Structures are given as C-alpha cells and as structure tokens.
Amino acid sequence: MSFGIDFGTTNSVLAHWDGEDVEVVSMEAGNLDDWSYPGFDELFPSYVGASSTRPRLLFGWEAKLRSELSVPAAKRLLGGDAMIPIANREWPASTVSAGILHTIRERASTEQLLDVDKAVVTVPANSAGAARYRTRAAAREAGIRVDSLINEPTAAAVYYKYLIREEGPERILTFDWGGGTIDVTVLEAVDGVFEEQTSRGVAKLGGLEVDARLAKLVLGRIKQGPQTPAEEAAFARDIELAKIRLSSEDIVTIPTPDRGSNARVSRGELENAIADVVQSAIEPLRACLDDLRITPEDIDAVLMIGGSSQIPLVRSMVGDIMGDRLVSDDVCDSLTSVARGAAIAAAVIDGEIDIDLAVTTTHALGTASTRKTKSERVRTFSEIIPRNASLPRIEHKHYTPNSENQRRINLEIWEGNPDDPVAREPDADNDGNVCLTELAIDLPRTAGSQDSGFTLTYEYDVSGILRVKAVADHGGTVLIDKEINAFGLSSTGVGVSRKSLHDFLEFAPDLGSRAFRTTDDDGVVLNQEHSPGAAPPMRVPAADPGQDTAPSPAEVAARTRPKAEAETPASPHQDSDVVVQPANFVIDGSNIAWGNGNRAMGGRPSYARLKSAVAALRKKYPNADAHVVVDANFRHLVPEDEYAEVDRAIAEGEIHRVPAGTVGGADVFILDVAQAKGATIVSNGGFRQHEEYHQWLLGDSRLFGAQEIADVWVFRERRPAAARSEQ
C-alpha cells in the first residue's frame, strides 16, 4: 500500500492509495468534541502538548484540545532546527517533528490497521535543503522510510491532474496558504513532468497571524483577557474555531476567557482586521506573474490550497487578479489535496499506477568558487545540478585550487540561484541562496596546482538527499564521499536520533518547573507555560461552596505546595507511628458528582455537588493538591443550567475530561495519575478489574470514600475488594 504524508505547520494529513483510488486516513475522530467541523476528522493537528493529568506528552487533537501547554508549528523551525521548550526541557525541532510523525504512524496502525512503513512526504516549495533533510531524518527515526520528498504545490497539481484526467500541457498556479507559510508556485505540467517555473512565498505568514489579529480584535472588546495558561489555551482554540466559522457564517459568538460572557464578531470586522495580512499574502502571486512575464490569461487553473486560502476575502482578492480560473474546493479539496497527491506519487513509485511522473529540483545546487583578477577575488555560485533537473540526477564538474602547494580546501555546498551572491559572512544578504554546509578536503601532494585538480560529483536522489564525492585527478584518490547530514556554516547536525526520539516519547513533563512563553522570530506565540507562583493549570474551587468565581492565581498559589516526586507509588502514610497527611489527591469527579443519584430513575450527576466536595476536601487538607478527573460525557449529563460552568471549569483546568472513546473510561487516567504522583484516590467506585495491575491500591490510605451527610462532607479511607477479602 502506498502512502502520502502532508506534514503541515498546524495540521498534517495521511492519505493512501487503496488499489483503486486515493483515500484520506482518518485518525482521532473521537477526540474532536466541539471541533466536529466538516473535514476536521481528516486532519491530525501537528501539535505536541502536556497535561498534568497525563504522565507523558500528548499529540494531535489531544494536544490541541486537552493540553495545559501546547506547541504548534514545529515544522516552521526545521530550517535551523531551533530548540523548542516543552515544560522543563528543550528539544530540537526535528525531534519534535519525529514525535508527531511517529504518532501518526502509530495511530494509523492502532486505529486503521495500516502499516505506514514508507511514504512520499511533502515539503514547502521554498524549503531549503536543511529543512528537507531534517524532515526526512525525522520520518526515518519515526519508522517511515521516505521514498521521495516532493514539493507541496507539485503534490497538489499531481492530484488535480489525476482528477481531471486531461491530456496535454497545462500551466497551473498553486496558492498554498496554510497555518504557517504562504507559497505561490507556477508549474508547467507536460507528460507527467511537473516543472516548477517559479515560486515565491513568505516563510512565516499564515493562519497563526490571522488568529493573532482576531484575538486582538476580541481582546479590545472585553474587560479582561486570559489570566491563566488554561484560559489562554482555551481562548486560542476559541479564536481559531471562530476564524474557521467566519468563512461560512456572517457572525460568530466567542466566549470570553473567563466564560462569563461572549463577544460577537462579524466577517466584515475580521476582514478589516486582516486586510493588510491578506495583501501581504497576495504579493507572492503578483511576483510569480512578474517573474515569468505572463498575465493571468496564461494560467489554466488556480488551486487554492491550505485552510487560510478558504477565507472568503482571500478567494475574492485572488479572484480579482486571476478571474474565473480558481478551481472549486469541491473539486480539489484545500485541506487534503497535497496528501492525496503525495499518495498518488507514492503509488507511481511503487508501480501501482501507470502514469508518467517526474520529480524535479526546486533550487540549483553547486559550490562557491573564487576567481582572481588583478585587483580582487570574486566569489560566485558555481552551478553543478541545475534547477528543475529531473531526479535522480548525477552531475560532475572539475575544479582546481587557486594556489600552488595548497593542502586543504573548504568546500561549501550551496543551494539557490546561481545569479545571486554567495557571501560567507553569517549576516550577509545572499537573497535566496543558502550554504548547506562546509566540508574540509585534504588535497594530495603534487608538483603544482594543476596536478591538484579534482572532479566534484553531486548525486541527488528522488528523496531530495545529496551525496558529495570528490576524486583527485592525480592517482584517482577519493578525497571525500559522504551524504550531507549537517547544515549551516556552524555544521549544526540533524538533531534527531533513535535515542532522542525515545527520550522525547518517554519524557515526563513537569509543568510547575519552568516559566516562559515561546515565540518564533516574528513574535508569534508557539507555546505558553504558567509561571512559578502563578496558579497551576489544575485549579480547584475555593473552600466556599457558594463561591461562583474561580480563586485568583495568587490565592491558589498561596495554598499550593510543590508536587511530590516519586518514581514508584508511595503510600501517603509511610510510618505507622506518624500520621502524614496526603500530599496529593486524584478525585473521581464523575463518581462523586453522581452521589446517590439513581440513573434508572432519571437521576443526574451534579457539578455543584462535585464542587462542594472538592472545596470541603481542600478545607480539610489545605496543603494538599487536588486533581479532578471526569468522564468524556460529563458535561452532557449534568443539568443544562450547569453546562456553562462545566465548560469554564474544563477550560480553566479545574476539572479534566478524559478523551472520548478511552478504553476503561476515566478510571485508567485516575489510576495512572495517582500512581505517578503517589496520590490518594477519592472515589466511591470499585477498581476490582484494575487491582491486578495496580497492587499499590491495596496499600494504606490509597483510596478514600466521600459522602455528604447532613451538609457535612466526610472523607474516610476505603479498602478495595481484594484487600477486604484478605482480612
């Protein structure tokens, strides 16, 4: 089976050729909650997140919707393999990307029984060699062999040509505007060869910037912005969903961060707020037409790719320039066409589809050569493999040292445009040219510089990986023969390995240990963590059961003690002669909320009851941390007049809702968190089916019951069934 992966900035898509047609692989559809929007079930958010209720990192929809800290846009940082801080540790972008790809592969296996061991993976048209190599390396460590790296516009054009099944040449313009970048590319499709004639774009201009404008618009209308990381995360999700809804609705209502009221925003107001952002996205389109000295009439079809391209104002402004050449989203889906095209390319490579398809280079590859004149030394881009060369490709070029008796040269590997400069200084303006790396070559001892010449060979394969080989003229000695796996003048490595990925997947984030907000170079927030001394993400209600508002960060911080650190489950009572009060509680929220309610008689759980119990527990154990976990359907079971308060509590981290479809329900999360934290579980339920694997439950003070009698909450130690039977 052949697979294609669109590894996107904010969303990724997996598609496969099933022998007859190309299909998108749906993953995590049960975790969408309120994000059940047309087409979203085919997306896998390129997010990594952390939650204090989970011992390991979260990925995909879980990371996006249920994290107290989340990191999107790791792909945007692959060019320099920037370090991404997550909780109390920093990770290379390539390792984070490998974690996302590993999870995609794992979910495809467990949810759809598909073995994604190889794939064609897409990259942005303007992606430099370093980002391409790191994408391939990340996939490799995730267990996915990359058969080819193809550009996103090429993949979209491949799918479009497959759909229309028309012969003959066609000039296609792709307007690819997603969450992180805008890329406009003009391709000529002739007999299966997709030649990218020109491509322009902006590396950091996408849906994230649109979200920032909408957030600013809403914050200008409300009294108070987000006060906690949980509020900020929920607000960011509300903003993104509102942006998406405004593409099909005239007016949307956005909850305020405290969930106390709503703000209304119209499509016209959003369009006014983002007009300059959209104008900036249109400029690469004009530049592409100018590059080729063509008019819109010379374009046969315009493909609008990426979620941001579907904003009505964007389609309108592109249509004003390109006329009626815009292909309908019903024909070429903006969110999945790139992945579908990659899957078709994979099927061609695997021999499952008999059509002509060629992969070509996006940039020229070469080295920097120096020519001496009487007055100066001139550095130029010496091209070895030209732009738009079909892959695989092998090219040779002969070079001679500038000086006699020269024993070593530094070979610079450059990618870009031969007409642009190749200055070595780190801050030099080389337009689009990039020095991928610098290799030291020791030359053999010869009689003169002419005898020290060598032939340089570049071998570029279909997966976009470059091998460099230099052979001496004198004696045929191989001076260097290596695959490029380090980038930049500092020779920065790839940043991902089997060990780094293993460490990343096993990483246990400590949300209380670090404080920072991470942004990219343009100030776009990539993640948010709470500060030491501010409210922890999992906050419990105040002791007063009648209090409607959440405690302030300072109030919660004042009564919060450091988390207990225990690698193995520990009993809160460690010495029978000394009573040590529990330091951590994990509350079975759904169980406590039910109380004595009779389900068969139409009874319902009550959030007011749960809040009262938590407040009483906090009052009884003022120095303990309390974490409340509820079932996925909790919000839909409480009385309707409690919906808004439950929504607020979930958004602020007062209670934590487990993912829909979790085998074992909330019990498995309650047990995992309690085991990791050495905590006491508060529940009136039985855990008989879990006792075999959680023997620590049989220890002292690992399970408390809770009962309200005459308006007084009583918390007493309980014994699991197995423990009672032994007595």
Short mmCIF file of N, CA and C in Angstrom, two decimals, residues 225-345:
data_model
loop_
_atom_site.label_atom_id
_atom_site.label_comp_id
_atom_site.label_asym_id
_atom_site.label_seq_id
_atom_site.Cartn_x
_atom_site.Cartn_y
_atom_site.Cartn_z
N GLY A 225 -8.50 39.90 29.63
CA GLY A 225 -8.02 38.82 28.81
C GLY A 225 -7.72 37.58 29.63
N PRO A 226 -7.13 36.57 29.03
CA PRO A 226 -6.80 35.34 29.75
C PRO A 226 -5.88 35.63 30.94
N GLN A 227 -6.18 35.02 32.07
CA GLN A 227 -5.40 35.23 33.28
C GLN A 227 -4.55 34.02 33.67
N THR A 228 -4.81 32.90 33.07
CA THR A 228 -4.05 31.68 33.37
C THR A 228 -3.69 31.00 32.05
N PRO A 229 -2.71 30.12 32.08
CA PRO A 229 -2.38 29.37 30.87
C PRO A 229 -3.56 28.57 30.33
N ALA A 230 -4.37 28.00 31.24
CA ALA A 230 -5.53 27.24 30.78
C ALA A 230 -6.51 28.15 30.04
N GLU A 231 -6.73 29.34 30.58
CA GLU A 231 -7.60 30.30 29.90
C GLU A 231 -7.03 30.70 28.55
N GLU A 232 -5.71 30.92 28.51
CA GLU A 232 -5.09 31.33 27.26
C GLU A 232 -5.19 30.25 26.20
N ALA A 233 -4.99 28.99 26.61
CA ALA A 233 -5.09 27.88 25.66
C ALA A 233 -6.51 27.75 25.13
N ALA A 234 -7.49 27.85 26.02
CA ALA A 234 -8.89 27.75 25.59
C ALA A 234 -9.27 28.92 24.69
N PHE A 235 -8.79 30.11 25.04
CA PHE A 235 -9.09 31.29 24.23
C PHE A 235 -8.50 31.16 22.83
N ALA A 236 -7.28 30.64 22.73
CA ALA A 236 -6.65 30.46 21.42
C ALA A 236 -7.46 29.49 20.57
N ARG A 237 -7.96 28.42 21.18
CA ARG A 237 -8.78 27.47 20.43
C ARG A 237 -10.09 28.10 19.98
N ASP A 238 -10.70 28.89 20.87
CA ASP A 238 -11.95 29.58 20.51
C ASP A 238 -11.72 30.53 19.34
N ILE A 239 -10.59 31.22 19.35
CA ILE A 239 -10.28 32.17 18.28
C ILE A 239 -10.12 31.43 16.95
N GLU A 240 -9.38 30.34 16.96
CA GLU A 240 -9.16 29.60 15.72
C GLU A 240 -10.48 29.06 15.16
N LEU A 241 -11.31 28.50 16.03
CA LEU A 241 -12.58 27.95 15.56
C LEU A 241 -13.49 29.06 15.04
N ALA A 242 -13.47 30.22 15.70
CA ALA A 242 -14.27 31.35 15.23
C ALA A 242 -13.80 31.80 13.85
N LYS A 243 -12.50 31.84 13.65
CA LYS A 243 -11.96 32.20 12.33
C LYS A 243 -12.47 31.26 11.25
N ILE A 244 -12.45 29.98 11.55
CA ILE A 244 -12.91 28.98 10.57
C ILE A 244 -14.40 29.15 10.31
N ARG A 245 -15.19 29.36 11.35
CA ARG A 245 -16.64 29.51 11.18
C ARG A 245 -16.98 30.76 10.38
N LEU A 246 -16.17 31.80 10.52
CA LEU A 246 -16.46 33.04 9.78
C LEU A 246 -16.25 32.91 8.28
N SER A 247 -15.70 31.80 7.84
CA SER A 247 -15.61 31.55 6.40
C SER A 247 -16.95 31.13 5.82
N SER A 248 -17.87 30.68 6.69
CA SER A 248 -19.18 30.25 6.21
C SER A 248 -20.34 30.93 6.94
N GLU A 249 -20.04 31.68 8.01
CA GLU A 249 -21.07 32.36 8.77
C GLU A 249 -20.77 33.86 8.80
N ASP A 250 -21.84 34.65 8.90
CA ASP A 250 -21.67 36.11 8.89
C ASP A 250 -21.23 36.64 10.26
N ILE A 251 -21.73 36.03 11.33
CA ILE A 251 -21.43 36.49 12.68
C ILE A 251 -21.20 35.27 13.56
N VAL A 252 -20.20 35.35 14.43
CA VAL A 252 -19.96 34.27 15.39
C VAL A 252 -19.88 34.86 16.79
N THR A 253 -20.13 34.02 17.77
CA THR A 253 -20.03 34.40 19.18
C THR A 253 -18.85 33.67 19.80
N ILE A 254 -17.97 34.42 20.44
CA ILE A 254 -16.75 33.86 21.02
C ILE A 254 -16.82 34.02 22.53
N PRO A 255 -16.68 32.93 23.29
CA PRO A 255 -16.70 33.06 24.76
C PRO A 255 -15.52 33.89 25.25
N THR A 256 -15.75 34.69 26.27
CA THR A 256 -14.65 35.42 26.89
C THR A 256 -13.79 34.42 27.67
N PRO A 257 -12.54 34.76 27.93
CA PRO A 257 -11.64 33.81 28.60
C PRO A 257 -12.17 33.28 29.92
N ASP A 258 -12.92 34.12 30.67
CA ASP A 258 -13.44 33.65 31.95
C ASP A 258 -14.77 32.93 31.81
N ARG A 259 -15.24 32.80 30.56
CA ARG A 259 -16.51 32.14 30.26
C ARG A 259 -17.70 32.85 30.90
N GLY A 260 -17.50 34.10 31.28
CA GLY A 260 -18.58 34.84 31.92
C GLY A 260 -19.50 35.53 30.94
N SER A 261 -19.05 35.77 29.72
CA SER A 261 -19.88 36.43 28.72
C SER A 261 -19.36 36.04 27.33
N ASN A 262 -19.87 36.71 26.31
CA ASN A 262 -19.47 36.41 24.94
C ASN A 262 -19.16 37.69 24.18
N ALA A 263 -18.35 37.54 23.13
CA ALA A 263 -18.07 38.67 22.24
C ALA A 263 -18.51 38.26 20.84
N ARG A 264 -19.19 39.16 20.16
CA ARG A 264 -19.67 38.89 18.80
C ARG A 264 -18.75 39.57 17.79
N VAL A 265 -18.39 38.82 16.75
CA VAL A 265 -17.53 39.36 15.70
C VAL A 265 -18.15 38.99 14.35
N SER A 266 -18.19 39.96 13.46
CA SER A 266 -18.73 39.70 12.12
C SER A 266 -17.61 39.42 11.14
N ARG A 267 -17.97 38.82 10.03
CA ARG A 267 -16.98 38.53 8.99
C ARG A 267 -16.36 39.83 8.48
N GLY A 268 -17.17 40.87 8.33
CA GLY A 268 -16.64 42.14 7.86
C GLY A 268 -15.59 42.71 8.79
N GLU A 269 -15.82 42.58 10.09
CA GLU A 269 -14.85 43.09 11.06
C GLU A 269 -13.54 42.32 10.98
N LEU A 270 -13.63 41.00 10.82
CA LEU A 270 -12.41 40.22 10.67
C LEU A 270 -11.67 40.62 9.39
N GLU A 271 -12.41 40.80 8.31
CA GLU A 271 -11.76 41.16 7.05
C GLU A 271 -11.05 42.50 7.15
N ASN A 272 -11.64 43.45 7.86
CA ASN A 272 -10.97 44.74 8.05
C ASN A 272 -9.69 44.57 8.87
N ALA A 273 -9.73 43.67 9.85
CA ALA A 273 -8.58 43.49 10.73
C ALA A 273 -7.42 42.79 10.04
N ILE A 274 -7.72 41.98 9.02
CA ILE A 274 -6.66 41.18 8.39
C ILE A 274 -6.36 41.64 6.96
N ALA A 275 -6.91 42.77 6.56
CA ALA A 275 -6.75 43.20 5.16
C ALA A 275 -5.28 43.30 4.76
N ASP A 276 -4.44 43.86 5.62
CA ASP A 276 -3.03 44.02 5.26
C ASP A 276 -2.29 42.68 5.26
N VAL A 277 -2.73 41.74 6.14
CA VAL A 277 -2.12 40.41 6.15
C VAL A 277 -2.43 39.70 4.84
N VAL A 278 -3.69 39.78 4.40
CA VAL A 278 -4.07 39.15 3.13
C VAL A 278 -3.34 39.80 1.96
N GLN A 279 -3.20 41.12 2.00
CA GLN A 279 -2.48 41.81 0.94
C GLN A 279 -1.04 41.32 0.86
N SER A 280 -0.41 41.08 2.01
CA SER A 280 0.95 40.55 2.02
C SER A 280 1.00 39.16 1.41
N ALA A 281 -0.06 38.38 1.59
CA ALA A 281 -0.11 37.04 1.02
C ALA A 281 -0.34 37.08 -0.49
N ILE A 282 -0.94 38.15 -0.97
CA ILE A 282 -1.21 38.27 -2.41
C ILE A 282 0.06 38.67 -3.17
N GLU A 283 0.99 39.33 -2.50
CA GLU A 283 2.18 39.82 -3.20
C GLU A 283 2.99 38.71 -3.87
N PRO A 284 3.19 37.53 -3.26
CA PRO A 284 3.92 36.47 -3.97
C PRO A 284 3.24 36.05 -5.28
N LEU A 285 1.91 36.14 -5.33
CA LEU A 285 1.20 35.81 -6.57
C LEU A 285 1.59 36.80 -7.67
N ARG A 286 1.56 38.08 -7.35
CA ARG A 286 1.95 39.08 -8.35
C ARG A 286 3.41 38.89 -8.77
N ALA A 287 4.25 38.54 -7.78
CA ALA A 287 5.67 38.37 -8.08
C ALA A 287 5.89 37.19 -9.03
N CYS A 288 5.12 36.12 -8.87
CA CYS A 288 5.25 34.96 -9.77
C CYS A 288 4.90 35.35 -11.20
N LEU A 289 3.83 36.09 -11.38
CA LEU A 289 3.45 36.53 -12.72
C LEU A 289 4.52 37.43 -13.31
N ASP A 290 5.08 38.30 -12.48
CA ASP A 290 6.13 39.20 -12.96
C ASP A 290 7.40 38.42 -13.31
N ASP A 291 7.74 37.40 -12.50
CA ASP A 291 8.94 36.61 -12.78
C ASP A 291 8.89 36.01 -14.18
N LEU A 292 7.73 35.50 -14.55
CA LEU A 292 7.59 34.81 -15.84
C LEU A 292 7.14 35.74 -16.96
N ARG A 293 6.88 36.99 -16.58
CA ARG A 293 6.39 37.98 -17.55
C ARG A 293 5.16 37.46 -18.29
N ILE A 294 4.21 36.97 -17.47
CA ILE A 294 2.97 36.45 -18.04
C ILE A 294 1.79 37.19 -17.42
N THR A 295 0.63 36.99 -17.97
CA THR A 295 -0.60 37.58 -17.47
C THR A 295 -1.49 36.47 -16.91
N PRO A 296 -2.52 36.82 -16.15
CA PRO A 296 -3.43 35.78 -15.63
C PRO A 296 -4.01 34.89 -16.73
N GLU A 297 -4.16 35.45 -17.94
CA GLU A 297 -4.71 34.66 -19.04
C GLU A 297 -3.80 33.51 -19.44
N ASP A 298 -2.53 33.57 -19.05
CA ASP A 298 -1.59 32.49 -19.38
C ASP A 298 -1.68 31.32 -18.40
N ILE A 299 -2.48 31.46 -17.36
CA ILE A 299 -2.67 30.40 -16.36
C ILE A 299 -3.95 29.64 -16.67
N ASP A 300 -3.87 28.31 -16.65
CA ASP A 300 -5.05 27.48 -16.96
C ASP A 300 -5.89 27.18 -15.73
N ALA A 301 -5.27 27.02 -14.57
CA ALA A 301 -6.02 26.67 -13.36
C ALA A 301 -5.30 27.23 -12.14
N VAL A 302 -6.08 27.67 -11.15
CA VAL A 302 -5.54 28.15 -9.88
C VAL A 302 -6.06 27.23 -8.79
N LEU A 303 -5.14 26.59 -8.06
CA LEU A 303 -5.51 25.70 -6.96
C LEU A 303 -5.33 26.45 -5.65
N MET A 304 -6.41 26.57 -4.89
CA MET A 304 -6.37 27.24 -3.60
C MET A 304 -6.18 26.17 -2.52
N ILE A 305 -4.97 26.12 -1.97
CA ILE A 305 -4.59 25.05 -1.06
C ILE A 305 -4.35 25.63 0.33
N GLY A 306 -4.69 24.84 1.37
CA GLY A 306 -4.47 25.28 2.75
C GLY A 306 -5.69 25.96 3.33
N GLY A 307 -5.87 25.85 4.64
CA GLY A 307 -7.05 26.39 5.28
C GLY A 307 -7.21 27.89 5.11
N SER A 308 -6.11 28.64 5.18
CA SER A 308 -6.21 30.10 5.08
C SER A 308 -6.65 30.55 3.69
N SER A 309 -6.43 29.72 2.69
CA SER A 309 -6.84 30.08 1.32
C SER A 309 -8.35 30.09 1.16
N GLN A 310 -9.07 29.51 2.12
CA GLN A 310 -10.53 29.44 2.02
C GLN A 310 -11.24 30.61 2.69
N ILE A 311 -10.47 31.51 3.30
CA ILE A 311 -11.09 32.73 3.83
C ILE A 311 -11.71 33.49 2.66
N PRO A 312 -12.99 33.85 2.75
CA PRO A 312 -13.66 34.49 1.62
C PRO A 312 -12.92 35.70 1.04
N LEU A 313 -12.34 36.53 1.92
CA LEU A 313 -11.61 37.70 1.44
C LEU A 313 -10.41 37.27 0.59
N VAL A 314 -9.76 36.19 0.96
CA VAL A 314 -8.61 35.70 0.21
C VAL A 314 -9.04 35.22 -1.17
N ARG A 315 -10.07 34.40 -1.23
CA ARG A 315 -10.55 33.90 -2.52
C ARG A 315 -11.01 35.06 -3.41
N SER A 316 -11.62 36.06 -2.76
CA SER A 316 -12.09 37.21 -3.52
C SER A 316 -10.93 37.99 -4.13
N MET A 317 -9.87 38.24 -3.33
CA MET A 317 -8.75 39.03 -3.83
C MET A 317 -7.95 38.26 -4.88
N VAL A 318 -7.81 36.95 -4.69
CA VAL A 318 -7.13 36.15 -5.72
C VAL A 318 -7.99 36.13 -6.98
N GLY A 319 -9.30 36.00 -6.82
CA GLY A 319 -10.20 36.01 -7.97
C GLY A 319 -10.18 37.32 -8.73
N ASP A 320 -10.00 38.44 -8.01
CA ASP A 320 -9.92 39.74 -8.68
C ASP A 320 -8.75 39.79 -9.66
N ILE A 321 -7.68 39.04 -9.33
CA ILE A 321 -6.50 39.03 -10.19
C ILE A 321 -6.59 37.94 -11.25
N MET A 322 -7.02 36.74 -10.83
CA MET A 322 -6.95 35.57 -11.71
C MET A 322 -8.26 35.25 -12.42
N GLY A 323 -9.31 35.99 -12.14
CA GLY A 323 -10.57 35.76 -12.86
C GLY A 323 -11.23 34.45 -12.44
N ASP A 324 -11.82 33.77 -13.43
CA ASP A 324 -12.59 32.56 -13.14
C ASP A 324 -11.75 31.29 -13.19
N ARG A 325 -10.45 31.41 -13.00
CA ARG A 325 -9.57 30.24 -13.10
C ARG A 325 -9.43 29.49 -11.78
N LEU A 326 -10.05 30.00 -10.71
CA LEU A 326 -9.97 29.33 -9.42
C LEU A 326 -10.75 28.02 -9.45
N VAL A 327 -10.08 26.93 -9.12
CA VAL A 327 -10.72 25.62 -9.09
C VAL A 327 -11.53 25.51 -7.80
N SER A 328 -12.75 25.00 -7.90
CA SER A 328 -13.62 24.88 -6.73
C SER A 328 -13.02 23.94 -5.70
N ASP A 329 -13.27 24.26 -4.42
CA ASP A 329 -12.79 23.40 -3.34
C ASP A 329 -13.48 22.04 -3.37
N ASP A 330 -14.66 21.97 -4.00
CA ASP A 330 -15.35 20.69 -4.14
C ASP A 330 -14.59 19.76 -5.08
N VAL A 331 -13.83 20.34 -5.99
CA VAL A 331 -13.07 19.54 -6.96
C VAL A 331 -11.70 19.17 -6.38
N CYS A 332 -11.01 20.18 -5.85
CA CYS A 332 -9.66 19.96 -5.32
C CYS A 332 -9.65 20.46 -3.88
N ASP A 333 -9.88 19.55 -2.95
CA ASP A 333 -10.05 19.91 -1.55
C ASP A 333 -8.81 20.62 -1.00
N SER A 334 -9.04 21.76 -0.38
CA SER A 334 -7.92 22.59 0.07
C SER A 334 -7.12 21.95 1.20
N LEU A 335 -7.75 21.11 2.02
CA LEU A 335 -7.08 20.55 3.18
C LEU A 335 -6.38 19.23 2.93
N THR A 336 -6.82 18.48 1.91
CA THR A 336 -6.29 17.13 1.73
C THR A 336 -5.64 16.89 0.37
N SER A 337 -5.69 17.84 -0.54
CA SER A 337 -5.17 17.61 -1.90
C SER A 337 -3.67 17.31 -1.91
N VAL A 338 -2.93 17.98 -1.03
CA VAL A 338 -1.48 17.77 -1.00
C VAL A 338 -1.16 16.33 -0.60
N ALA A 339 -1.81 15.85 0.45
CA ALA A 339 -1.57 14.47 0.89
C ALA A 339 -2.04 13.47 -0.16
N ARG A 340 -3.17 13.75 -0.80
CA ARG A 340 -3.67 12.85 -1.84
C ARG A 340 -2.70 12.79 -3.02
N GLY A 341 -2.16 13.95 -3.41
CA GLY A 341 -1.19 13.97 -4.49
C GLY A 341 0.08 13.21 -4.14
N ALA A 342 0.50 13.32 -2.87
CA ALA A 342 1.68 12.58 -2.42
C ALA A 342 1.43 11.08 -2.46
N ALA A 343 0.21 10.65 -2.11
CA ALA A 343 -0.13 9.23 -2.16
C ALA A 343 -0.13 8.71 -3.60
N ILE A 344 -0.59 9.54 -4.52
CA ILE A 344 -0.55 9.15 -5.93
C ILE A 344 0.89 9.02 -6.40
N ALA A 345 1.74 9.98 -6.00
CA ALA A 345 3.16 9.89 -6.35
C ALA A 345 3.77 8.62 -5.79
#
